[in-house]
Each structure stands twice: as structure tokens, then as C-alpha cells.
mmCIF file of C-alpha atoms in Angstrom:
data_model
loop_
_atom_site.group_PDB
_atom_site.id
_atom_site.type_symbol
_atom_site.label_atom_id
_atom_site.label_comp_id
_atom_site.label_asym_id
_atom_site.label_seq_id
_atom_site.Cartn_x
_atom_site.Cartn_y
_atom_site.Cartn_z
ATOM 1 C CA UNK F 324 76.416 104.650 87.301
ATOM 2 C CA UNK F 325 75.623 101.109 88.162
ATOM 3 C CA UNK F 326 77.117 99.508 91.313
ATOM 4 C CA UNK F 327 80.233 98.377 90.643
ATOM 5 C CA UNK F 328 81.231 101.565 89.025
ATOM 6 C CA UNK F 329 80.276 103.813 91.847
ATOM 7 C CA UNK F 330 82.368 101.585 94.036
ATOM 8 C CA UNK F 331 85.425 102.383 91.656
ATOM 9 C CA UNK F 332 84.654 106.039 91.619
ATOM 10 C CA UNK F 333 84.058 105.896 95.483
ATOM 11 C CA UNK F 334 87.727 104.565 95.964
ATOM 12 C CA UNK F 335 89.370 106.972 93.843
ATOM 13 C CA UNK F 336 87.722 109.714 95.297
ATOM 14 C CA UNK F 337 88.290 108.244 99.001
ATOM 15 C CA UNK F 338 92.244 108.069 97.784
ATOM 16 C CA UNK F 339 92.225 111.781 96.543
ATOM 17 C CA UNK F 340 90.908 113.260 99.461
ATOM 18 C CA UNK F 341 92.969 111.205 101.737
ATOM 19 C CA UNK F 342 96.123 112.827 99.630
ATOM 20 C CA UNK F 343 94.741 116.299 99.831
ATOM 21 C CA UNK F 344 94.030 116.328 103.613
ATOM 22 C CA UNK F 345 97.193 114.952 104.315
ATOM 23 C CA UNK F 346 95.536 112.219 106.353
ATOM 24 C CA UNK F 347 97.496 109.232 104.404
ATOM 25 C CA UNK F 348 100.112 111.136 102.721
ATOM 26 C CA UNK F 349 102.169 107.988 101.450
ATOM 27 C CA UNK F 350 102.844 109.282 98.115
ATOM 28 C CA UNK F 351 104.384 112.344 98.602
ATOM 29 C CA UNK F 352 108.050 112.480 97.486
ATOM 30 C CA UNK F 353 110.429 111.316 100.047
ATOM 31 C CA UNK F 354 107.337 110.333 102.240
ATOM 32 C CA UNK F 355 106.828 107.321 100.194
ATOM 33 C CA UNK F 356 106.777 104.246 102.396
ATOM 34 C CA UNK F 357 108.541 100.762 101.049
ATOM 35 C CA UNK F 358 107.383 98.806 103.721
ATOM 36 C CA UNK F 359 105.663 96.561 101.295
ATOM 37 C CA UNK F 360 105.701 96.818 97.645
ATOM 38 C CA UNK F 361 104.776 94.984 94.708
ATOM 39 C CA UNK F 362 107.366 94.191 92.210
ATOM 40 C CA UNK F 363 107.794 95.411 88.750
ATOM 41 C CA UNK F 364 107.171 92.322 86.416
ATOM 42 C CA UNK F 365 107.532 92.330 82.649
ATOM 43 C CA UNK F 366 103.913 91.878 80.858
ATOM 44 C CA UNK F 367 102.323 91.727 84.421
ATOM 45 C CA UNK F 368 102.371 95.128 86.323
ATOM 46 C CA UNK F 369 100.730 96.784 83.696
ATOM 47 C CA UNK F 370 98.477 100.043 84.404
ATOM 48 C CA UNK F 371 95.497 97.420 84.410
ATOM 49 C CA UNK F 372 96.987 95.452 86.897
ATOM 50 C CA UNK F 373 98.005 98.229 89.252
ATOM 51 C CA UNK F 374 94.213 99.553 89.516
ATOM 52 C CA UNK F 375 93.297 96.124 90.553
ATOM 53 C CA UNK F 376 96.148 95.953 92.933
ATOM 54 C CA UNK F 377 95.084 99.149 94.518
ATOM 55 C CA UNK F 378 91.677 98.200 95.234
ATOM 56 C CA UNK F 379 93.226 95.225 97.043
ATOM 57 C CA UNK F 380 95.719 97.540 99.336
ATOM 58 C CA UNK F 381 95.653 101.249 99.567
ATOM 59 C CA UNK F 382 99.127 101.301 100.846
ATOM 60 C CA UNK F 383 101.415 99.096 99.041
ATOM 61 C CA UNK F 384 103.787 101.014 96.944
ATOM 62 C CA UNK F 385 103.425 99.829 93.365
ATOM 63 C CA UNK F 386 105.893 99.498 90.320
ATOM 64 C CA UNK F 387 105.480 99.704 86.492
ATOM 65 C CA UNK F 388 107.210 96.770 84.196
ATOM 66 C CA UNK F 389 110.612 98.193 83.526
ATOM 67 C CA UNK F 390 110.396 100.567 80.903
ATOM 68 C CA UNK F 391 113.949 101.758 78.677
ATOM 69 C CA UNK F 392 115.199 105.063 78.377
ATOM 70 C CA UNK F 393 114.964 104.862 74.606
ATOM 71 C CA UNK F 394 111.372 103.815 74.904
ATOM 72 C CA UNK F 395 110.454 106.968 77.046
ATOM 73 C CA UNK F 396 112.481 109.190 74.832
ATOM 74 C CA UNK F 397 111.652 107.768 71.550
ATOM 75 C CA UNK F 398 108.334 105.886 71.813
ATOM 76 C CA UNK F 399 104.682 106.457 72.618
ATOM 77 C CA UNK F 400 105.127 107.971 75.583
ATOM 78 C CA UNK F 401 101.593 108.879 76.699
ATOM 79 C CA UNK F 402 100.841 104.959 76.137
ATOM 80 C CA UNK F 403 103.847 103.695 78.038
ATOM 81 C CA UNK F 404 103.810 105.907 81.096
ATOM 82 C CA UNK F 405 100.237 106.411 81.512
ATOM 83 C CA UNK F 406 98.451 105.183 84.771
ATOM 84 C CA UNK F 407 95.299 106.115 86.784
ATOM 85 C CA UNK F 408 95.354 108.684 89.587
ATOM 86 C CA UNK F 409 94.195 105.965 91.901
ATOM 87 C CA UNK F 410 97.350 104.084 91.972
ATOM 88 C CA UNK F 411 99.561 106.660 93.808
ATOM 89 C CA UNK F 412 101.871 105.928 95.506
ATOM 90 C CA UNK F 413 103.473 104.651 92.146
ATOM 91 C CA UNK F 414 106.784 104.401 91.136
ATOM 92 C CA UNK F 415 108.240 103.913 87.289
ATOM 93 C CA UNK F 416 110.979 101.731 86.663
ATOM 94 C CA UNK F 417 113.649 102.398 84.233
ATOM 95 C CA UNK F 418 116.197 100.472 82.099
ATOM 96 C CA UNK F 419 119.024 102.011 81.161
ATOM 97 C CA UNK F 420 122.776 103.337 81.462
ATOM 98 C CA UNK F 421 123.161 106.289 80.337
ATOM 99 C CA UNK F 422 123.314 109.353 82.725
ATOM 100 C CA UNK F 423 121.710 111.861 80.606
ATOM 101 C CA UNK F 424 119.211 109.597 79.206
ATOM 102 C CA UNK F 425 118.297 108.831 82.947
ATOM 103 C CA UNK F 426 117.811 112.351 84.084
ATOM 104 C CA UNK F 427 115.586 113.054 81.042
ATOM 105 C CA UNK F 428 113.313 110.089 81.928
ATOM 106 C CA UNK F 429 113.549 111.044 85.827
ATOM 107 C CA UNK F 430 112.133 114.542 84.797
ATOM 108 C CA UNK F 431 109.570 113.495 82.624
ATOM 109 C CA UNK F 432 108.566 110.642 85.263
ATOM 110 C CA UNK F 433 108.437 113.385 87.956
ATOM 111 C CA UNK F 434 106.300 115.937 85.756
ATOM 112 C CA UNK F 435 103.458 113.025 84.803
ATOM 113 C CA UNK F 436 103.398 112.645 88.680
ATOM 114 C CA UNK F 437 105.479 109.430 89.359
ATOM 115 C CA UNK F 438 106.446 109.059 93.251
ATOM 116 C CA UNK F 439 109.666 107.604 92.852
ATOM 117 C CA UNK F 440 112.102 106.195 89.732
ATOM 118 C CA UNK F 441 113.652 102.892 90.145
ATOM 119 C CA UNK F 442 116.454 101.939 88.064
ATOM 120 C CA UNK F 443 116.790 97.936 87.120
ATOM 121 C CA UNK F 444 120.170 96.405 88.181
ATOM 122 C CA UNK F 445 118.592 93.223 87.987
ATOM 123 C CA UNK F 446 117.169 91.891 84.953
ATOM 124 C CA UNK F 447 119.363 89.136 83.338
ATOM 125 C CA UNK F 448 117.587 88.816 80.087
ATOM 126 C CA UNK F 449 119.877 88.519 77.080
ATOM 127 C CA UNK F 450 118.105 91.830 75.621
ATOM 128 C CA UNK F 451 119.092 93.749 78.502
ATOM 129 C CA UNK F 452 122.513 92.748 78.555
ATOM 130 C CA UNK F 453 122.816 93.848 74.847
ATOM 131 C CA UNK F 454 122.085 97.301 76.021
ATOM 132 C CA UNK F 455 124.117 97.234 78.805
ATOM 133 C CA UNK F 456 121.830 97.617 81.754
ATOM 134 C CA UNK F 457 119.905 95.381 84.384
ATOM 135 C CA UNK F 458 121.985 92.876 86.081
ATOM 136 C CA UNK F 459 125.050 93.373 84.101
ATOM 137 C CA UNK F 460 125.559 96.852 85.620
ATOM 138 C CA UNK F 461 126.403 95.011 88.805
ATOM 139 C CA UNK F 462 129.824 94.750 87.450
ATOM 140 C CA UNK F 463 129.837 98.556 87.139
ATOM 141 C CA UNK F 464 129.099 100.487 90.379
ATOM 142 C CA UNK F 465 130.394 103.604 89.515
ATOM 143 C CA UNK F 466 128.262 103.668 86.598
ATOM 144 C CA UNK F 467 125.610 102.849 88.409
ATOM 145 C CA UNK F 468 126.275 105.943 91.172
ATOM 146 C CA UNK F 469 126.530 108.088 88.156
ATOM 147 C CA UNK F 470 123.056 107.255 86.913
ATOM 148 C CA UNK F 471 121.764 107.805 90.455
ATOM 149 C CA UNK F 472 123.608 110.979 90.808
ATOM 150 C CA UNK F 473 122.210 112.491 87.188
ATOM 151 C CA UNK F 474 118.677 111.661 88.023
ATOM 152 C CA UNK F 475 119.272 113.044 91.680
ATOM 153 C CA UNK F 476 120.047 116.452 90.269
ATOM 154 C CA UNK F 477 117.150 116.437 88.077
ATOM 155 C CA UNK F 478 114.426 115.633 90.447
ATOM 156 C CA UNK F 479 113.147 116.013 93.968
ATOM 157 C CA UNK F 480 111.080 112.695 93.730
ATOM 158 C CA UNK F 481 112.940 109.390 95.347
ATOM 159 C CA UNK F 482 115.869 107.493 93.240
ATOM 160 C CA UNK F 483 115.962 104.130 93.865
ATOM 161 C CA UNK F 484 117.729 100.880 92.635
ATOM 162 C CA UNK F 485 116.669 97.286 92.367
ATOM 163 C CA UNK F 486 119.372 95.341 92.140
ATOM 164 C CA UNK F 487 120.927 91.393 92.950
ATOM 165 C CA UNK F 488 123.345 89.962 95.134
ATOM 166 C CA UNK F 489 125.998 89.782 92.219
ATOM 167 C CA UNK F 490 126.571 88.259 89.020
ATOM 168 C CA UNK F 491 128.240 85.114 87.850
ATOM 169 C CA UNK F 492 131.450 84.257 89.965
ATOM 170 C CA UNK F 493 130.961 87.795 92.018
ATOM 171 C CA UNK F 494 131.350 87.199 95.830
ATOM 172 C CA UNK F 495 127.931 88.406 96.981
ATOM 173 C CA UNK F 496 129.255 90.356 100.336
ATOM 174 C CA UNK F 497 131.758 92.435 98.166
ATOM 175 C CA UNK F 498 129.855 93.241 95.093
ATOM 176 C CA UNK F 499 126.815 94.288 96.998
ATOM 177 C CA UNK F 500 128.738 96.374 99.502
ATOM 178 C CA UNK F 501 130.426 97.865 96.650
ATOM 179 C CA UNK F 502 127.452 98.986 94.972
ATOM 180 C CA UNK F 503 125.792 100.031 98.260
ATOM 181 C CA UNK F 504 128.433 102.212 98.971
ATOM 182 C CA UNK F 505 128.775 103.797 95.770
ATOM 183 C CA UNK F 506 125.131 104.393 95.773
ATOM 184 C CA UNK F 507 125.249 105.883 99.036
ATOM 185 C CA UNK F 508 127.494 108.479 97.742
ATOM 186 C CA UNK F 509 125.277 109.288 94.990
ATOM 187 C CA UNK F 510 122.186 110.060 97.437
ATOM 188 C CA UNK F 511 120.262 106.926 96.361
ATOM 189 C CA UNK F 512 116.971 106.926 98.675
ATOM 190 C CA UNK F 513 116.251 103.238 98.867
ATOM 191 C CA UNK F 514 118.173 99.740 97.836
ATOM 192 C CA UNK F 515 115.928 97.234 96.749
ATOM 193 C CA UNK F 516 118.035 93.937 96.687
ATOM 194 C CA UNK F 517 116.755 90.461 95.032
ATOM 195 C CA UNK F 518 118.131 87.966 97.156
ATOM 196 C CA UNK F 519 119.730 86.027 94.602
ATOM 197 C CA UNK F 520 122.753 86.296 92.344
ATOM 198 C CA UNK F 521 121.783 86.435 88.226
ATOM 199 C CA UNK F 522 123.958 83.975 86.352
ATOM 200 C CA UNK F 523 124.066 85.849 82.804
ATOM 201 C CA UNK F 524 125.535 82.853 81.302
ATOM 202 C CA UNK F 525 123.932 79.648 81.321
ATOM 203 C CA UNK F 526 120.372 80.379 83.099
ATOM 204 C CA UNK F 527 117.575 81.871 81.351
ATOM 205 C CA UNK F 528 115.572 85.141 83.338
ATOM 206 C CA UNK F 529 113.065 82.358 84.361
ATOM 207 C CA UNK F 530 115.575 80.062 85.862
ATOM 208 C CA UNK F 531 117.422 83.097 87.580
ATOM 209 C CA UNK F 532 114.077 83.773 89.195
ATOM 210 C CA UNK F 533 114.257 80.314 90.953
ATOM 211 C CA UNK F 534 117.654 78.145 90.268
ATOM 212 C CA UNK F 535 120.193 80.632 92.543
ATOM 213 C CA UNK F 536 119.788 80.238 96.273
ATOM 214 C CA UNK F 537 118.311 82.683 98.158
ATOM 215 C CA UNK F 538 120.321 84.626 100.555
ATOM 216 C CA UNK F 539 118.105 86.358 102.819
ATOM 217 C CA UNK F 540 120.925 86.662 105.464
ATOM 218 C CA UNK F 541 123.125 88.543 103.445
ATOM 219 C CA UNK F 542 120.437 91.290 102.710
ATOM 220 C CA UNK F 543 119.656 91.381 106.691
ATOM 221 C CA UNK F 544 123.443 92.264 107.223
ATOM 222 C CA UNK F 545 123.499 94.911 104.502
ATOM 223 C CA UNK F 546 121.004 96.664 106.507
ATOM 224 C CA UNK F 547 122.856 96.311 109.994
ATOM 225 C CA UNK F 548 126.345 97.355 107.968
ATOM 226 C CA UNK F 549 124.140 100.440 106.570
ATOM 227 C CA UNK F 550 121.400 101.306 108.912
ATOM 228 C CA UNK F 551 121.016 104.820 107.601
ATOM 229 C CA UNK F 552 119.979 103.595 103.918
ATOM 230 C CA UNK F 553 116.596 102.092 103.627
ATOM 231 C CA UNK F 554 116.824 98.428 102.234
ATOM 232 C CA UNK F 555 114.176 96.371 100.687
ATOM 233 C CA UNK F 556 114.684 92.581 100.250
ATOM 234 C CA UNK F 557 112.897 90.975 97.309
ATOM 235 C CA UNK F 558 112.839 87.343 96.134
ATOM 236 C CA UNK F 559 110.519 84.382 96.872
ATOM 237 C CA UNK F 560 108.264 85.924 99.314
ATOM 238 C CA UNK F 561 105.078 84.358 98.907
ATOM 239 C CA UNK F 562 102.982 85.768 102.265
ATOM 240 C CA UNK F 563 102.448 88.820 103.580
ATOM 241 C CA UNK F 564 103.347 87.169 107.096
ATOM 242 C CA UNK F 565 106.836 86.218 105.471
ATOM 243 C CA UNK F 566 106.893 90.127 104.605
ATOM 244 C CA UNK F 567 106.203 90.933 108.248
ATOM 245 C CA UNK F 568 109.198 88.482 109.444
ATOM 246 C CA UNK F 569 111.638 90.248 107.316
ATOM 247 C CA UNK F 570 110.698 93.837 108.337
ATOM 248 C CA UNK F 571 112.435 92.910 111.647
ATOM 249 C CA UNK F 572 115.771 93.062 109.811
ATOM 250 C CA UNK F 573 115.202 95.229 106.840
ATOM 251 C CA UNK F 574 112.846 98.374 105.950
ATOM 252 C CA UNK F 575 110.730 96.821 103.576
ATOM 253 C CA UNK F 576 109.592 93.901 101.867
ATOM 254 C CA UNK F 577 108.485 93.464 97.886
ATOM 255 C CA UNK F 578 106.448 90.931 96.726
ATOM 256 C CA UNK F 579 106.519 89.601 93.234
ATOM 257 C CA UNK F 580 105.047 86.412 91.503
ATOM 258 C CA UNK F 581 102.626 85.522 94.480
ATOM 259 C CA UNK F 582 100.912 88.903 94.808
ATOM 260 C CA UNK F 583 100.306 88.396 90.865
ATOM 261 C CA UNK F 584 99.566 84.842 90.845
ATOM 262 C CA UNK F 585 97.369 85.250 94.482
ATOM 263 C CA UNK F 586 96.349 88.528 94.311
ATOM 264 C CA UNK F 587 93.814 87.738 97.358
ATOM 265 C CA UNK F 588 96.661 87.954 99.478
ATOM 266 C CA UNK F 589 97.003 91.595 99.390
ATOM 267 C CA UNK F 590 93.712 92.162 101.162
ATOM 268 C CA UNK F 591 96.024 91.418 104.433
ATOM 269 C CA UNK F 592 98.671 93.691 103.527
ATOM 270 C CA UNK F 593 97.157 96.935 105.121
ATOM 271 C CA UNK F 594 95.736 94.966 108.276
ATOM 272 C CA UNK F 595 99.075 93.023 109.119
ATOM 273 C CA UNK F 596 101.517 95.780 108.045
ATOM 274 C CA UNK F 597 99.899 98.816 108.460
ATOM 275 C CA UNK F 598 97.010 98.381 110.992
ATOM 276 C CA UNK F 599 94.563 99.695 108.440
ATOM 277 C CA UNK F 600 91.532 98.031 107.068
ATOM 278 C CA UNK F 601 91.608 96.422 103.655
ATOM 279 C CA UNK F 602 89.978 98.975 100.957
ATOM 280 C CA UNK F 603 87.010 95.983 100.322
ATOM 281 C CA UNK F 604 86.009 93.165 102.564
ATOM 282 C CA UNK F 605 86.498 90.600 100.003
ATOM 283 C CA UNK F 606 87.955 89.298 96.727
ATOM 284 C CA UNK F 607 84.508 89.466 95.337
ATOM 285 C CA UNK F 608 83.759 92.873 96.467
ATOM 286 C CA UNK F 609 86.959 94.024 94.919
ATOM 287 C CA UNK F 610 86.300 92.356 91.523
ATOM 288 C CA UNK F 611 82.833 94.108 91.677
ATOM 289 C CA UNK F 612 84.218 97.219 91.705
ATOM 290 C CA UNK F 613 86.804 96.752 89.332
ATOM 291 C CA UNK F 614 84.139 96.276 87.005
ATOM 292 C CA UNK F 615 83.790 99.827 87.133
ATOM 293 C CA UNK F 616 87.216 100.520 85.817
ATOM 294 C CA UNK F 617 86.848 97.906 83.292
ATOM 295 C CA UNK F 618 83.644 99.396 81.741
ATOM 296 C CA UNK F 619 85.315 102.683 81.800
ATOM 297 C CA UNK F 620 88.306 101.002 79.912
ATOM 298 C CA UNK F 621 86.079 99.111 77.266
ATOM 299 C CA UNK F 622 84.514 102.517 76.371
ATOM 300 C CA UNK F 623 87.969 103.946 75.478
ATOM 301 C CA UNK F 624 88.603 101.028 73.390
ATOM 302 C CA UNK F 625 90.666 98.807 75.785
ATOM 303 C CA UNK F 626 90.109 94.767 75.451
ATOM 304 C CA UNK F 627 88.625 92.902 78.046
ATOM 305 C CA UNK F 628 90.761 90.281 78.271
ATOM 306 C CA UNK F 629 93.723 92.923 78.584
ATOM 307 C CA UNK F 630 92.206 93.483 81.767
ATOM 308 C CA UNK F 631 90.717 90.328 82.978
ATOM 309 C CA UNK F 632 93.982 88.232 82.649
ATOM 310 C CA UNK F 633 95.416 90.125 85.784
ATOM 311 C CA UNK F 634 92.436 88.514 88.216
ATOM 312 C CA UNK F 635 92.647 84.956 87.110
ATOM 313 C CA UNK F 636 94.280 83.926 90.508
ATOM 314 C CA UNK F 637 91.912 85.525 92.510
ATOM 315 C CA UNK F 638 89.930 82.466 93.830
ATOM 316 C CA UNK F 639 92.722 80.192 93.616
ATOM 317 C CA UNK F 640 91.545 77.824 96.129
ATOM 318 C CA UNK F 641 87.915 78.578 96.290
ATOM 319 C CA UNK F 642 85.130 76.227 94.854
ATOM 320 C CA UNK F 643 84.338 76.891 91.409
ATOM 321 C CA UNK F 644 87.870 78.991 90.768
ATOM 322 C CA UNK F 645 88.695 76.585 87.962
ATOM 323 C CA UNK F 646 85.331 77.623 85.859
ATOM 324 C CA UNK F 647 86.003 81.065 86.917
ATOM 325 C CA UNK F 648 89.220 81.137 85.333
ATOM 326 C CA UNK F 649 88.350 79.137 82.510
ATOM 327 C CA UNK F 650 85.093 81.359 81.569
ATOM 328 C CA UNK F 651 87.238 84.437 81.685
ATOM 329 C CA UNK F 652 89.979 83.039 79.577
ATOM 330 C CA UNK F 653 87.545 81.547 76.821
ATOM 331 C CA UNK F 654 84.724 84.507 76.773
ATOM 332 C CA UNK F 655 86.870 87.578 77.541
ATOM 333 C CA UNK F 656 89.204 87.153 74.111
ATOM 334 C CA UNK F 657 86.201 87.099 72.023
ATOM 335 C CA UNK F 658 85.451 90.483 69.685
ATOM 336 C CA UNK F 659 83.288 92.974 71.727
ATOM 337 C CA UNK F 660 83.422 90.937 75.076
ATOM 338 C CA UNK F 661 81.747 92.981 77.602
ATOM 339 C CA UNK F 662 81.850 93.426 81.559
ATOM 340 C CA UNK F 663 78.838 91.160 81.843
ATOM 341 C CA UNK F 664 81.358 88.184 81.463
ATOM 342 C CA UNK F 665 83.329 89.095 84.756
ATOM 343 C CA UNK F 666 79.827 89.045 86.580
ATOM 344 C CA UNK F 667 78.995 85.542 84.744
ATOM 345 C CA UNK F 668 82.604 84.320 86.179
ATOM 346 C CA UNK F 669 81.880 85.478 89.670
ATOM 347 C CA UNK F 670 78.729 83.491 89.832
ATOM 348 C CA UNK F 671 80.607 80.319 89.420
ATOM 349 C CA UNK F 672 82.385 80.710 93.050
ATOM 350 C CA UNK F 673 80.410 78.920 95.128
ATOM 351 C CA UNK F 674 82.653 79.005 97.889
ATOM 352 C CA UNK F 675 81.924 81.979 100.020
ATOM 353 C CA UNK F 676 84.536 81.402 102.582
ATOM 354 C CA UNK F 677 87.180 82.380 100.112
ATOM 355 C CA UNK F 678 85.395 85.940 100.496
ATOM 356 C CA UNK F 679 87.307 87.066 103.528
ATOM 357 C CA UNK F 680 84.428 88.641 104.848
ATOM 358 C CA UNK F 681 85.855 90.417 107.849
ATOM 359 C CA UNK F 682 89.286 91.907 106.758
ATOM 360 C CA UNK F 683 89.834 94.564 109.290
ATOM 361 C CA UNK F 684 92.598 96.061 110.941
ATOM 362 C CA UNK F 685 94.950 94.481 113.277
#
């Protein structure tokens, strides 16, 4: 086994040892920490992405892409719900509005070892609206409560909800309060709030991530009104320092696009927010460890590009970053592309100051 493969195997074994001894019991049912989360993002946070993010932070709570109840119950479950043990703590995000179907899916998730099930009440896409789930459920707090109650009755792992401030012409204070009250009555374990409204008509899903103004104070006020409920803020958080600021007012912060587009930021999560050393001392070392995972997946028939697309933004500000991205984008998609292409791309990063060589516990 080569050096990178040893590094990846070492990370998995170290994580499993921590879990067994209780030294880092962050993935145990109700003890899952929401202090820092990486958002569920369609077409981005697949299992390869999540494994790489775990190489950068051992303590962030990871989320899958949203998977519909229909896909879980009738689709290729083994493929859709696959994850690596090193990903723990990892949560499954579900899309759906039928309490019985959601309860069935929650049981499947628990049986497969997921640490949490999250219900999507925030996605504004037309396709999601047609299925009567996602953000449109902000108009039906009683139904959302029934969904959560059904899942809570079916499993022992945490059940959480991710929502918006409101939709369309709803008053954010009223809509968010109504949903929160109903969810608390249903036993929800945490509420993750994207601090924007969603406009179901007139804005695309992309616009809904950027155009409606952020209102973090609304989320902060919600926490003050419900101090007994874990509240996590999401939306527009672009740095770990910003996440730390929000932790003065809420229980957790969730980072989305910034975590994906500039993943090197995640190396500061454990030192700044948890007082622990980062898993690896630099983006380069984490990438070398990822090569071990890549080699294993290539042997299983996974295409190289399916994995390397998640590391394109890793050296965003470094000298040679453009050559790094270009090499991966061009070469990794070719038939038969192997892990050596990653080593070639790494050799193009000339700015060693971008390696963050001394990331340690705060």
C-alpha cells in the first residue's frame, strides 16, 4: 500500500478507534453536535465529496444531498444511500411530505447507520413544489409536524428540519414561529434555518439562494424565544470566523457553497470551533490522503472525475491553482484516467504558503 493510501486508511482507523473508545463520541445518536455543519447541496455533497470534507474536519456534521422518499423506497437504495464509515457523523436529508413514507425512510436510514435524518422544508425548485415538499411546506406547519412526529416514533436517532424564514408573502416572524411551535410539539431535535425567505414564483432556485435578503437577526430572535430548542443558522456564511460569530447567538452554523467552492477553509473548523487539531496539516496533505480513497474507488469502477471535481477549488488563491484546476478538468474525464493525475496536478501548485503548514488547536 502506498503512502497516500496509508494516510486514508489511517484516518478511517483513527476515527473508528475514537468512536469505539468514546474519546470522540460526536456521532452517537442524540449527542450529534450541530455546532458546525456542511449543508446538503444537490449534485455536490455526494459520498465522494463528503469523504474529502471529512479529511479536512473530523467534527463537522455532514449532510447528504436531498433524496426523495420515493427514491429511497423504490430506487437503487444501496447506491443512493451509500457512504463510507469515515464520514460519521453524517445525516441523511429527505424530501417528502407523507408521514408514513418518511417514517419508513427514517427506519432505513437508522438501520444503515446514519446519525440523523433531516427533512427538507427549504428547497424552492418547481420539481420539488410539484411533489408538495421542500419550501412549500412552510405553508403547512401542521403537516410538517406530523411528518416529524411519525419519524420520531419510528427511530431513536435525531430528527431535524431545515427550513426558510418563510415563503412568498408570509411574514417571516409569524411563519417561522408557527413552524417552530409545531415542530417542538412533535419532538424535533433541531431546526436549521436558512436566513432568507423563498419566493416560489418569480425566482429560480439559484436566485433564491442569493436575491432574498439575509436576516440573521430573525434567526437569533428565534433562539431567544425558544432557548430549549437547538437552532442552527444557514445562508451566506462564507468563513469559519463568521460561523464563530453566529455561535454567540445560536447553537450551530451551517456553511454551504463556501465550504464546497473553497474547501481549504474547512481545515480551520476543528481548531477554531472545537479546540482540536485539524486532521491534516495542509490542503496538500489532505489531497494526498484522498488519493488513497481515489485508488480504492477506481478499483470499484468509479470514474476519476466523479471524485476530483470536488477538489477543484482547494488551492483557490495559490500560485498554480489555475493549472491545477485545468489539469484535473481536462485529464480526469478521459477514459481510464488514474490517480496519478492528481499527483501531477498537485505538482503544479507552486505556492507553498497556501499549505497552511501549522494548523493546530486553538
